[in-house]
CSV table of C-alpha atoms in Angstrom, one decimal:
chain,number,residue,atom,x,y,z
A,1,ALA,CA,141.1,72.3,79.3
A,2,GLN,CA,137.7,71.4,77.8
A,3,LYS,CA,135.0,73.5,79.2
A,4,ILE,CA,132.2,71.2,78.1
A,5,THR,CA,132.7,67.4,77.9
A,6,GLN,CA,130.4,64.8,76.4
A,7,THR,CA,132.1,61.4,76.8
A,8,GLN,CA,129.6,59.4,74.8
A,9,PRO,CA,130.3,59.7,71.0
A,10,GLY,CA,127.3,57.4,70.3
A,11,MET,CA,124.4,55.9,72.2
A,12,PHE,CA,121.7,53.4,71.4
A,13,VAL,CA,118.4,53.1,73.1
A,14,GLN,CA,115.3,51.0,72.5
A,15,GLU,CA,112.2,52.8,71.5
A,16,LYS,CA,110.0,53.8,74.5
A,17,GLU,CA,112.8,53.4,76.9
A,18,ALA,CA,114.6,56.3,78.7
A,19,VAL,CA,118.2,57.4,78.0
A,20,THR,CA,120.7,59.6,79.7
A,21,LEU,CA,123.2,61.7,77.8
A,22,ASP,CA,126.1,62.8,79.9
A,23,CYS,CA,127.6,66.3,80.1
A,24,THR,CA,130.2,67.8,82.4
A,25,TYR,CA,131.4,71.3,82.5
A,26,ASP,CA,134.1,73.4,83.9
A,27,THR,CA,133.8,77.1,84.9
A,28,SER,CA,134.9,79.4,87.7
A,29,ASP,CA,132.0,81.9,86.8
A,30,PRO,CA,129.3,81.6,89.5
A,31,SER,CA,126.7,82.6,87.0
A,32,TYR,CA,126.2,80.5,84.0
A,33,GLY,CA,123.6,78.7,81.9
A,34,LEU,CA,123.6,75.2,80.5
A,35,PHE,CA,121.8,74.2,77.3
A,36,TRP,CA,120.9,71.1,75.4
A,37,TYR,CA,120.3,71.2,71.6
A,38,LYS,CA,119.3,68.5,69.2
A,39,GLN,CA,120.7,68.5,65.7
A,40,PRO,CA,119.0,66.1,63.2
A,41,SER,CA,120.6,65.2,59.9
A,42,SER,CA,119.0,68.3,58.3
A,43,GLY,CA,121.5,70.4,60.4
A,44,GLU,CA,119.2,72.7,62.2
A,45,MET,CA,119.9,73.2,65.9
A,46,ILE,CA,116.8,72.7,68.0
A,47,PHE,CA,116.7,74.1,71.5
A,48,LEU,CA,115.6,71.5,74.0
A,49,ILE,CA,116.2,72.7,77.6
A,50,TYR,CA,117.9,75.3,79.7
A,51,GLN,CA,119.2,75.3,83.3
A,52,GLY,CA,120.5,78.4,85.1
A,53,SER,CA,123.3,78.0,87.6
A,54,TYR,CA,121.1,79.5,90.3
A,55,ASP,CA,118.0,77.5,89.5
A,56,GLN,CA,117.0,75.4,92.5
A,57,GLN,CA,115.1,72.8,90.6
A,58,ASN,CA,116.0,70.6,87.7
A,59,ALA,CA,114.6,71.9,84.4
A,60,THR,CA,112.0,69.8,82.6
A,61,GLU,CA,110.4,70.3,79.2
A,62,GLY,CA,108.0,67.5,78.2
A,63,ARG,CA,110.0,64.3,77.7
A,64,TYR,CA,113.3,66.1,78.4
A,65,SER,CA,114.7,66.7,81.9
A,66,LEU,CA,118.0,68.0,82.9
A,67,ASN,CA,119.7,66.3,85.9
A,68,PHE,CA,121.7,69.2,87.3
A,69,GLN,CA,124.3,68.3,89.9
A,70,LYS,CA,126.1,71.5,90.6
A,71,ALA,CA,128.8,70.2,93.0
A,72,ARG,CA,129.7,67.5,90.4
A,73,LYS,CA,129.5,70.0,87.6
A,74,SER,CA,127.3,67.8,85.5
A,75,ALA,CA,124.2,68.5,83.5
A,76,ASN,CA,122.9,65.3,82.0
A,77,LEU,CA,120.0,65.2,79.7
A,78,VAL,CA,117.3,62.5,80.3
A,79,ILE,CA,115.0,61.6,77.5
A,80,SER,CA,112.0,59.6,78.6
A,81,ALA,CA,110.0,57.3,76.4
A,82,SER,CA,112.3,57.5,73.4
A,83,GLN,CA,110.9,57.9,70.0
A,84,LEU,CA,112.3,57.1,66.5
A,85,GLY,CA,112.4,60.8,65.8
A,86,ASP,CA,114.8,61.3,68.7
A,87,SER,CA,117.6,59.9,66.6
A,88,ALA,CA,120.0,62.8,66.1
A,89,MET,CA,123.1,64.5,67.4
A,90,TYR,CA,122.8,66.1,70.9
A,91,PHE,CA,124.9,68.9,72.0
A,92,CYS,CA,125.4,70.2,75.5
A,93,ALA,CA,126.5,73.9,75.7
A,94,MET,CA,127.4,76.4,78.4
A,95,ARG,CA,127.1,80.1,78.5
A,96,GLU,CA,129.3,82.0,81.0
A,97,ASN,CA,127.6,85.2,82.0
A,98,ASN,CA,130.9,87.2,81.9
A,99,GLN,CA,131.6,86.1,78.3
A,100,GLY,CA,129.0,88.1,76.4
A,101,GLY,CA,126.4,85.4,75.8
A,102,LYS,CA,128.4,83.1,73.5
A,103,LEU,CA,127.9,79.4,73.8
A,104,ILE,CA,130.7,76.8,74.2
A,105,PHE,CA,129.6,73.4,72.9
A,106,GLY,CA,130.6,69.9,73.8
A,107,GLN,CA,131.6,67.3,71.3
A,108,GLY,CA,128.2,65.9,70.9
A,109,THR,CA,126.5,62.5,71.3
A,110,GLU,CA,124.9,60.7,68.4
A,111,LEU,CA,121.7,59.0,69.7
A,112,SER,CA,120.2,56.2,67.7
A,113,VAL,CA,116.7,54.9,68.7
A,114,LYS,CA,116.0,51.3,67.8
A,115,PRO,CA,112.5,50.1,66.9
B,1,GLY,CA,110.0,80.1,70.2
B,2,ALA,CA,111.8,82.8,68.4
B,3,VAL,CA,112.6,82.3,64.7
B,4,VAL,CA,116.0,82.9,63.0
B,5,SER,CA,116.4,82.5,59.3
B,6,GLN,CA,119.4,82.1,57.1
B,7,HIS,CA,119.9,82.6,53.4
B,8,PRO,CA,121.0,80.9,51.3
B,9,SER,CA,120.5,77.4,52.8
B,10,TRP,CA,123.2,76.1,50.5
B,11,VAL,CA,125.7,77.5,48.0
B,12,ILE,CA,128.3,76.1,45.6
B,13,CYS,CA,130.9,78.5,44.4
B,14,LYS,CA,134.2,78.5,42.5
B,15,SER,CA,137.5,79.0,44.4
B,16,GLY,CA,138.4,82.7,44.7
B,17,THR,CA,134.9,84.1,44.8
B,18,SER,CA,133.1,85.7,47.7
B,19,VAL,CA,130.0,84.4,49.3
B,20,LYS,CA,127.6,86.3,51.5
B,21,ILE,CA,125.4,84.6,54.1
B,22,GLU,CA,122.5,86.4,55.8
B,23,CYS,CA,121.1,85.8,59.2
B,24,ARG,CA,117.8,87.4,60.3
B,25,SER,CA,115.9,87.4,63.5
B,26,LEU,CA,112.3,87.3,62.3
B,27,ASP,CA,110.2,88.1,65.4
B,28,PHE,CA,112.6,89.7,67.8
B,29,GLN,CA,115.4,92.2,67.9
B,30,ALA,CA,118.9,90.9,68.4
B,31,THR,CA,121.6,93.3,69.4
B,32,THR,CA,124.0,90.3,69.4
B,33,MET,CA,124.3,87.4,67.0
B,34,PHE,CA,126.8,84.7,66.8
B,35,TRP,CA,128.4,82.9,63.8
B,36,TYR,CA,129.5,79.2,64.1
B,37,ARG,CA,131.2,76.8,61.8
B,38,GLN,CA,130.7,73.1,61.8
B,39,PHE,CA,132.7,70.4,60.0
B,40,PRO,CA,131.1,67.0,59.3
B,41,LYS,CA,130.7,64.9,62.5
B,42,GLN,CA,132.2,67.7,64.6
B,43,SER,CA,130.9,70.2,67.1
B,44,LEU,CA,130.0,73.8,66.5
B,45,MET,CA,133.0,76.2,66.7
B,46,LEU,CA,132.3,79.8,67.5
B,47,MET,CA,133.8,82.1,64.9
B,48,ALA,CA,132.7,85.5,66.0
B,49,THR,CA,130.2,87.6,67.9
B,50,SER,CA,128.3,90.1,65.8
B,51,ASN,CA,127.3,93.3,67.6
B,52,GLU,CA,124.8,95.7,66.1
B,53,GLY,CA,126.4,99.0,65.2
B,54,SER,CA,129.9,98.0,66.1
B,55,LYS,CA,132.7,95.8,65.0
B,56,ALA,CA,132.5,92.0,65.4
B,57,THR,CA,134.6,90.2,68.0
B,58,TYR,CA,136.5,87.3,66.5
B,59,GLU,CA,137.6,84.2,68.2
B,60,GLN,CA,141.2,83.3,68.3
B,61,GLY,CA,142.4,81.9,65.1
B,62,VAL,CA,139.6,83.2,62.9
B,63,GLU,CA,140.8,85.6,60.2
B,64,LYS,CA,138.7,88.8,60.3
B,65,ASP,CA,139.7,89.8,56.8
B,66,LYS,CA,138.6,86.4,55.5
B,67,PHE,CA,135.3,86.3,57.3
B,68,LEU,CA,133.7,89.7,57.2
B,69,ILE,CA,130.8,90.3,59.5
B,70,ASN,CA,128.4,93.2,59.3
B,71,HIS,CA,125.5,93.7,61.8
B,72,ALA,CA,123.8,96.7,60.2
B,73,SER,CA,120.4,96.4,62.0
B,74,LEU,CA,118.8,94.8,65.0
B,75,THR,CA,117.5,92.0,62.8
B,76,LEU,CA,120.2,91.3,60.3
B,77,SER,CA,123.8,90.1,60.4
B,78,THR,CA,125.8,89.0,57.4
B,79,LEU,CA,128.9,86.8,57.1
B,80,THR,CA,131.0,87.2,53.9
B,81,VAL,CA,133.5,84.6,53.1
B,82,THR,CA,136.0,86.4,50.9
B,83,SER,CA,138.1,84.7,48.3
B,84,ALA,CA,136.7,81.3,49.3
B,85,HIS,CA,138.9,78.2,49.0
B,86,PRO,CA,137.9,74.5,49.2
B,87,GLU,CA,139.1,74.4,52.9
B,88,ASP,CA,136.3,77.0,53.6
B,89,SER,CA,133.7,74.4,52.7
B,90,SER,CA,131.7,73.9,55.8
B,91,PHE,CA,128.3,74.3,57.5
B,92,TYR,CA,127.9,77.9,58.7
B,93,ILE,CA,125.2,78.5,61.3
B,94,CYS,CA,124.2,81.7,63.1
B,95,SER,CA,122.3,82.2,66.4
B,96,ALA,CA,120.6,85.1,68.1
B,97,GLY,CA,119.7,85.6,71.7
B,98,ASP,CA,116.1,86.1,72.7
B,99,TRP,CA,117.1,87.8,75.9
B,100,GLY,CA,114.0,87.8,78.1
B,101,ALA,CA,111.6,88.3,75.3
B,102,SER,CA,109.8,85.0,75.8
B,103,GLY,CA,108.9,85.8,79.4
B,104,ARG,CA,108.9,82.2,80.4
B,105,LYS,CA,110.9,81.2,83.5
B,106,GLY,CA,114.1,79.5,82.5
B,107,HIS,CA,114.0,80.7,78.9
B,108,THR,CA,115.3,84.2,79.4
B,109,ASP,CA,118.7,83.3,78.0
B,110,THR,CA,117.8,81.1,75.2
B,111,GLN,CA,119.8,81.3,71.9
B,112,TYR,CA,118.0,80.3,68.8
B,113,PHE,CA,119.7,79.1,65.7
B,114,GLY,CA,119.2,79.6,62.1
B,115,PRO,CA,118.8,76.5,59.8
B,116,GLY,CA,122.4,76.8,58.6
B,117,THR,CA,124.1,77.3,55.3
B,118,ARG,CA,126.1,74.6,53.6
B,119,LEU,CA,129.0,76.1,51.6
B,120,THR,CA,130.9,74.1,49.0
B,121,VAL,CA,133.8,75.7,47.3
B,122,LEU,CA,135.0,73.9,44.2
């Protein structure tokens, strides 16, 4: 079974609007972390935001926020006020604390921001 | 954030040769590093966990004799693709954990990635 699922292969958003990228996960480990990374065409993986399973509040980092719904096992990324430079692949990832720190990645969502 | 470098950024080699890729944590010590492989338009697949001073732990289906990993110091891990073939052509990317070094709430478990190495085997 997929541990991390991103169901949107591609998304379009108008510049300056907000967009939500979906991510669901599956784990029986009560202690885990959820990450979002951005990968532009250059290939580098840019860390965006982190949410711990015991965090009470949703994580926020500038224009990025993570909509963490633990009961539904979802960790959607919200990008507000989209910019042209936000066009890239976005990956959701999970780290289970009993697995030595390794990350399991979702399939990715390709976001295109239209001017 | 923490900085991880990779060298080389790209390499083209002939079939049958070996290629070494270096991954360095520049401003923090990493007892654990990870090696991933990414084919075009696909996700990152974990190949192995590199542990300083001990043997690497390989994921199922990854040939340890094909992909040799050495983690000789707290800041350097190397991946050697031995007897490379065209099917080994891929984007190889490493990461290292900045466990707690940042001191910022919510960032104690962040993994930082190197810029990647694009390998083309002719």
